[in-house]
């Protein structure tokens, strides 16, 4: 009885071992196949007509004017891609977008550069490869505010503490001999800001476009300052990529950046499809879009060391970061420098 039982167990064990070996060999073979096919990380792309593989690059974004080159690239530039397909992934908030970027659910993002700097500081290997835009932020206030001093004791909204908007507000107050304790600064989701101003819940705000233009076009707000009046060549949004993607897929990363830069030039030269594409992604009225585009530029999207260092100094001065990464650790201009 005992011996029969042992024999039975031995037979079962043998079967299990045979199945395990079969699975292991199958997995090993398929893994070799995958390595041979892509020569890179897990993303295996679509087959093209000639049988070569095209890699799908996932880029995260929020629906703001500051990410416009991505929309143009996705609609026009993608037809020039040889090695990649682009998939834009829309998010509703910066924390959700950063979570996807930090955990590798996307390969890159158009994002507030301060959030990416903070992630890099915390050990996520990200690289800023281009600016999102130049200028394009405005201080919007209610009609009764005529200078910075009028904001004393009032409520003012920014989207996030880690933002160029917070830094611009800091410098604007400093220029007027004031500081954060002179007003009540709150964080609000950008789409809520125009309504909050119209209803008198806040007296001003500073945020990515087109939310500033919405209040100005409706006459519920006016422009107190443009970003360049406060901080020339301010750095705001950036196209950020995971470094493992750049290193493992350099040709794909270059193609992505090239079409991104070309999209910026297309917007700057007022390409005929800009309005239609922008409205497809932003859902804004034409007058709001016109105003928003009047304030922003997409010319020369390279991140220069002096501009980045100015941002770094602000982040330290404002205690937004103890040790923001130096330019050479965080900014990779090698791709944009190859774009003719
Ligand atoms: Zn921006």
mmCIF file with all atom_site columns, C-alpha atoms in Angstrom, residues 185-263:
data_model
loop_
_atom_site.group_PDB
_atom_site.id
_atom_site.type_symbol
_atom_site.label_atom_id
_atom_site.label_alt_id
_atom_site.label_comp_id
_atom_site.label_asym_id
_atom_site.label_entity_id
_atom_site.label_seq_id
_atom_site.pdbx_PDB_ins_code
_atom_site.Cartn_x
_atom_site.Cartn_y
_atom_site.Cartn_z
_atom_site.occupancy
_atom_site.B_iso_or_equiv
_atom_site.pdbx_formal_charge
_atom_site.auth_seq_id
_atom_site.auth_comp_id
_atom_site.auth_asym_id
_atom_site.auth_atom_id
_atom_site.pdbx_PDB_model_num
ATOM 1  C CA . UNK A 1 185 ? -2.238  81.075 -2.579  1.00 0.00 ? 185 UNK A CA 1
ATOM 2  C CA . UNK A 1 186 ? -4.319  77.998 -3.396  1.00 0.00 ? 186 UNK A CA 1
ATOM 3  C CA . UNK A 1 187 ? -3.909  75.082 -5.813  1.00 0.00 ? 187 UNK A CA 1
ATOM 4  C CA . UNK A 1 188 ? -6.833  74.586 -8.201  1.00 0.00 ? 188 UNK A CA 1
ATOM 5  C CA . UNK A 1 189 ? -7.330  72.278 -11.203 1.00 0.00 ? 189 UNK A CA 1
ATOM 6  C CA . UNK A 1 190 ? -6.703  74.534 -14.250 1.00 0.00 ? 190 UNK A CA 1
ATOM 7  C CA . UNK A 1 191 ? -10.158 74.086 -15.901 1.00 0.00 ? 191 UNK A CA 1
ATOM 8  C CA . UNK A 1 192 ? -11.795 75.440 -12.704 1.00 0.00 ? 192 UNK A CA 1
ATOM 9  C CA . UNK A 1 193 ? -9.828  78.679 -12.626 1.00 0.00 ? 193 UNK A CA 1
ATOM 10 C CA . UNK A 1 194 ? -11.803 80.798 -15.142 1.00 0.00 ? 194 UNK A CA 1
ATOM 11 C CA . UNK A 1 195 ? -15.089 80.029 -13.329 1.00 0.00 ? 195 UNK A CA 1
ATOM 12 C CA . UNK A 1 196 ? -13.508 80.685 -9.911  1.00 0.00 ? 196 UNK A CA 1
ATOM 13 C CA . UNK A 1 197 ? -12.388 84.120 -11.148 1.00 0.00 ? 197 UNK A CA 1
ATOM 14 C CA . UNK A 1 198 ? -15.745 84.926 -12.750 1.00 0.00 ? 198 UNK A CA 1
ATOM 15 C CA . UNK A 1 199 ? -17.533 84.014 -9.501  1.00 0.00 ? 199 UNK A CA 1
ATOM 16 C CA . UNK A 1 200 ? -15.159 86.109 -7.377  1.00 0.00 ? 200 UNK A CA 1
ATOM 17 C CA . UNK A 1 201 ? -13.795 83.118 -5.440  1.00 0.00 ? 201 UNK A CA 1
ATOM 18 C CA . UNK A 1 202 ? -10.277 84.099 -6.517  1.00 0.00 ? 202 UNK A CA 1
ATOM 19 C CA . UNK A 1 203 ? -8.809  87.447 -7.600  1.00 0.00 ? 203 UNK A CA 1
ATOM 20 C CA . UNK A 1 204 ? -6.231  86.061 -9.983  1.00 0.00 ? 204 UNK A CA 1
ATOM 21 C CA . UNK A 1 205 ? -4.460  83.000 -11.320 1.00 0.00 ? 205 UNK A CA 1
ATOM 22 C CA . UNK A 1 206 ? -1.451  81.859 -13.270 1.00 0.00 ? 206 UNK A CA 1
ATOM 23 C CA . UNK A 1 207 ? -1.684  78.645 -15.245 1.00 0.00 ? 207 UNK A CA 1
ATOM 24 C CA . UNK A 1 208 ? -1.044  76.892 -18.560 1.00 0.00 ? 208 UNK A CA 1
ATOM 25 C CA . UNK A 1 209 ? -3.052  77.982 -21.554 1.00 0.00 ? 209 UNK A CA 1
ATOM 26 C CA . UNK A 1 210 ? -5.800  78.187 -22.803 1.00 0.00 ? 210 UNK A CA 1
ATOM 27 C CA . UNK A 1 211 ? -7.248  78.790 -19.317 1.00 0.00 ? 211 UNK A CA 1
ATOM 28 C CA . UNK A 1 212 ? -5.871  82.329 -19.032 1.00 0.00 ? 212 UNK A CA 1
ATOM 29 C CA . UNK A 1 213 ? -7.217  83.285 -22.457 1.00 0.00 ? 213 UNK A CA 1
ATOM 30 C CA . UNK A 1 214 ? -10.693 81.996 -21.501 1.00 0.00 ? 214 UNK A CA 1
ATOM 31 C CA . UNK A 1 215 ? -11.177 84.712 -18.867 1.00 0.00 ? 215 UNK A CA 1
ATOM 32 C CA . UNK A 1 216 ? -9.670  87.438 -21.040 1.00 0.00 ? 216 UNK A CA 1
ATOM 33 C CA . UNK A 1 217 ? -11.822 86.524 -24.062 1.00 0.00 ? 217 UNK A CA 1
ATOM 34 C CA . UNK A 1 218 ? -14.935 86.543 -21.816 1.00 0.00 ? 218 UNK A CA 1
ATOM 35 C CA . UNK A 1 219 ? -13.862 89.858 -20.203 1.00 0.00 ? 219 UNK A CA 1
ATOM 36 C CA . UNK A 1 220 ? -14.127 88.280 -16.756 1.00 0.00 ? 220 UNK A CA 1
ATOM 37 C CA . UNK A 1 221 ? -10.391 88.823 -16.368 1.00 0.00 ? 221 UNK A CA 1
ATOM 38 C CA . UNK A 1 222 ? -7.484  90.796 -17.773 1.00 0.00 ? 222 UNK A CA 1
ATOM 39 C CA . UNK A 1 223 ? -3.750  90.337 -18.209 1.00 0.00 ? 223 UNK A CA 1
ATOM 40 C CA . UNK A 1 224 ? -1.646  91.871 -15.431 1.00 0.00 ? 224 UNK A CA 1
ATOM 41 C CA . UNK A 1 225 ? 1.674   90.483 -16.702 1.00 0.00 ? 225 UNK A CA 1
ATOM 42 C CA . UNK A 1 226 ? 2.990   88.170 -19.385 1.00 0.00 ? 226 UNK A CA 1
ATOM 43 C CA . UNK A 1 227 ? 5.590   85.626 -18.249 1.00 0.00 ? 227 UNK A CA 1
ATOM 44 C CA . UNK A 1 228 ? 8.371   87.370 -20.194 1.00 0.00 ? 228 UNK A CA 1
ATOM 45 C CA . UNK A 1 229 ? 7.709   90.600 -18.219 1.00 0.00 ? 229 UNK A CA 1
ATOM 46 C CA . UNK A 1 230 ? 8.573   88.695 -15.033 1.00 0.00 ? 230 UNK A CA 1
ATOM 47 C CA . UNK A 1 231 ? 11.161  86.117 -16.110 1.00 0.00 ? 231 UNK A CA 1
ATOM 48 C CA . UNK A 1 232 ? 12.685  86.227 -19.567 1.00 0.00 ? 232 UNK A CA 1
ATOM 49 C CA . UNK A 1 233 ? 13.143  82.829 -21.245 1.00 0.00 ? 233 UNK A CA 1
ATOM 50 C CA . UNK A 1 234 ? 11.261  81.082 -18.455 1.00 0.00 ? 234 UNK A CA 1
ATOM 51 C CA . UNK A 1 235 ? 11.269  77.301 -18.743 1.00 0.00 ? 235 UNK A CA 1
ATOM 52 C CA . UNK A 1 236 ? 7.795   75.743 -18.308 1.00 0.00 ? 236 UNK A CA 1
ATOM 53 C CA . UNK A 1 237 ? 6.744   72.510 -20.012 1.00 0.00 ? 237 UNK A CA 1
ATOM 54 C CA . UNK A 1 238 ? 9.166   70.013 -21.461 1.00 0.00 ? 238 UNK A CA 1
ATOM 55 C CA . UNK A 1 239 ? 9.110   66.926 -23.633 1.00 0.00 ? 239 UNK A CA 1
ATOM 56 C CA . UNK A 1 240 ? 10.534  64.335 -21.249 1.00 0.00 ? 240 UNK A CA 1
ATOM 57 C CA . UNK A 1 241 ? 11.519  60.767 -22.171 1.00 0.00 ? 241 UNK A CA 1
ATOM 58 C CA . UNK A 1 242 ? 12.518  57.792 -20.069 1.00 0.00 ? 242 UNK A CA 1
ATOM 59 C CA . UNK A 1 243 ? 16.260  57.383 -20.469 1.00 0.00 ? 243 UNK A CA 1
ATOM 60 C CA . UNK A 1 244 ? 15.971  53.611 -21.044 1.00 0.00 ? 244 UNK A CA 1
ATOM 61 C CA . UNK A 1 245 ? 13.817  54.416 -24.082 1.00 0.00 ? 245 UNK A CA 1
ATOM 62 C CA . UNK A 1 246 ? 16.392  56.889 -25.473 1.00 0.00 ? 246 UNK A CA 1
ATOM 63 C CA . UNK A 1 247 ? 19.283  54.485 -24.911 1.00 0.00 ? 247 UNK A CA 1
ATOM 64 C CA . UNK A 1 248 ? 17.512  51.397 -26.264 1.00 0.00 ? 248 UNK A CA 1
ATOM 65 C CA . UNK A 1 249 ? 15.761  53.110 -29.174 1.00 0.00 ? 249 UNK A CA 1
ATOM 66 C CA . UNK A 1 250 ? 17.880  56.056 -30.228 1.00 0.00 ? 250 UNK A CA 1
ATOM 67 C CA . UNK A 1 251 ? 16.631  56.158 -33.839 1.00 0.00 ? 251 UNK A CA 1
ATOM 68 C CA . UNK A 1 252 ? 13.017  56.100 -32.654 1.00 0.00 ? 252 UNK A CA 1
ATOM 69 C CA . UNK A 1 253 ? 13.693  58.826 -30.076 1.00 0.00 ? 253 UNK A CA 1
ATOM 70 C CA . UNK A 1 254 ? 15.331  60.977 -32.749 1.00 0.00 ? 254 UNK A CA 1
ATOM 71 C CA . UNK A 1 255 ? 12.390  60.554 -35.130 1.00 0.00 ? 255 UNK A CA 1
ATOM 72 C CA . UNK A 1 256 ? 10.012  61.553 -32.346 1.00 0.00 ? 256 UNK A CA 1
ATOM 73 C CA . UNK A 1 257 ? 11.999  64.705 -31.510 1.00 0.00 ? 257 UNK A CA 1
ATOM 74 C CA . UNK A 1 258 ? 12.534  65.657 -35.158 1.00 0.00 ? 258 UNK A CA 1
ATOM 75 C CA . UNK A 1 259 ? 8.827   65.626 -35.998 1.00 0.00 ? 259 UNK A CA 1
ATOM 76 C CA . UNK A 1 260 ? 8.105   67.394 -32.688 1.00 0.00 ? 260 UNK A CA 1
ATOM 77 C CA . UNK A 1 261 ? 10.458  70.262 -33.593 1.00 0.00 ? 261 UNK A CA 1
ATOM 78 C CA . UNK A 1 262 ? 9.030   70.425 -37.119 1.00 0.00 ? 262 UNK A CA 1
ATOM 79 C CA . UNK A 1 263 ? 5.538   70.594 -35.600 1.00 0.00 ? 263 UNK A CA 1
#
